[in-house]
Structure formats: structure tokens, C-alpha cells
Phi, psi and omega in degrees: 000135158304178182264315179304351189256314167311308211282330171308320206258268168016291179303339169290311171309299191271026190277300238268317212272005172232035157263162170243074189201029171067112172268301193329301173321302175290012193251288170316303175319295204310282193309253183336320170249041167225359161119325189285181172283151169284132186296350202072166171296317185288315178298325197290295176320317176290329169276348165293332168304318172302332173284293202345311217268306168328316182272296191290345171284299167312333131308357180295341167294314204265355171303296206294334156270355194261328176260002149263022166269328202285339176293344129007279172297319175307344197238046140082029171255166176215022173284340187285174135337290221282309182312314172299304165313331149315291195331302198281317160316302202316286228291325231247326197278350182285312189303332200266312187283351184265321201281280200323326173294315164322291183295338191277319176292331187265008163099024196257357171281350158283310191322317183282022176247063201253150176289341183296312180308310194331293212296307185308321181297292213286303172316302190315301184275009162299298190276356168274293165314009169247347161283352171278300196298299173300314194261353179267136199285192201223068194230355219226128181236182196312294133351325182269356184308130321155158189272334187244007152277350194279317201310299185316305182326276184314318180297332186268288174001285170321299182291003160247026156285359132309114174286164196092330144263144204256138136335258180333310160303332189275310177257343162302322160313311213268273200286320171307289225293347129311304185132036185259141164266175209320282167005299193265345162301324186272316190312326157315313181308296219286328170263000158302275100082314187268294199309348162289309192311328220274303174312298162302332132341282160302312168288346186274293167340284195278338185284304181288338157324298192290288237262321184310315196281359178250341146292006179299000000 
């Protein structure tokens, strides 16, 4: 894969990651529309890790709060704001990681990388997001999210493993249906992306190491 190819993929990721239009879908569509070789899931995850730095920088106050709360969470205490946020983010990450492992082991992750799947899911979930934004009430803030919210949003995030289903769009949709204000829905969505990208990036790195060792 050429440097220019990687650069274009990075630009696509950087532009689409923070909009509810499925950056993963655009990464898949690029080689299919240009005739270039599909870069595969590993490269897709790698460019997602690249945008992680931008998310953590923008939400540095929340990240710092979570880091301060981790010692309390490790000790089994979730009474501080940071520990509570860390706990809920952990809960929200479990569904996507569990489903992701199943899809990876069964080969479904690669088989779903098709234009037909992407087209239908982008259309369908775009309409769902529109409905959620129009019908959802705006009376809740991110600081008030609960264990139930974390589980529900975690399930919405897991749905986004289907190519064409925007992760941010899916979680924002879920948050809007739960009554969160637009700004807070987007904030929760971006915060949920941090542990998800870290976990998927770590798993991809382990896979690459195992592959390299097997070929050695």
C-alpha cells in the first residue's frame, strides 16, 4: 500500500469521524469506488486510533476526571464523579467488544464489507437518527446518565459494527431517544469512543504481532 493511499484514508477518517455519517463506511467505499485494494479491518482500526488523540485532547477535562477516578474504581468505589464515569464507560464498552469478537471469529466482519450492506444501513439508520432528533426530548445532561443508559447506549454502539452504521450516529440516536440534549448526546458518544477505540486498537495490535510471529 502506497503512502498516498494511506494519506487519503487518513484524510477520509479525519473528515468523517466526527460526523454521524460512518467513517468506517467511507473507508470501505473508497477502494471499491477507486478499484484499489481493500485495506482491510486492521488499517481501518489504525486510522481510528489516529483520531483518538484528537478526541482525548478535546475532551481532556473529562479524560482527566476519569483518570483521577480510576484508583477509586479499582478499589470498588464509584462514588466520585470520575470513578462513576469510568465505570459507566466500561459498561458501555462491553457490548461492542463482545459482539466484535463474535463477528471477527466467525468471519462476518469481513463479509459485511460490501456496498449493498453499507447503502442500506446508511439509509436506514440515517432515518432513525432523524426521527430520534425530532422526537427525542431535551431534558437530560451527560452528568446524569445511569447504569441503564450505559447499557442501552452500549447496545446502540454494538449495532454500529455493521458497516454503514455510524458509531457516533448510532450512539447519538440512542442518547436522543433517552432524552439527552444534543450537545450532551454528542459528548457521551465521543467519550464512549475512547475506550472502544483503545480496546479495538489493542486487539488489532495483538493480531498483527501474532501474524508476524507466525510468519517468522
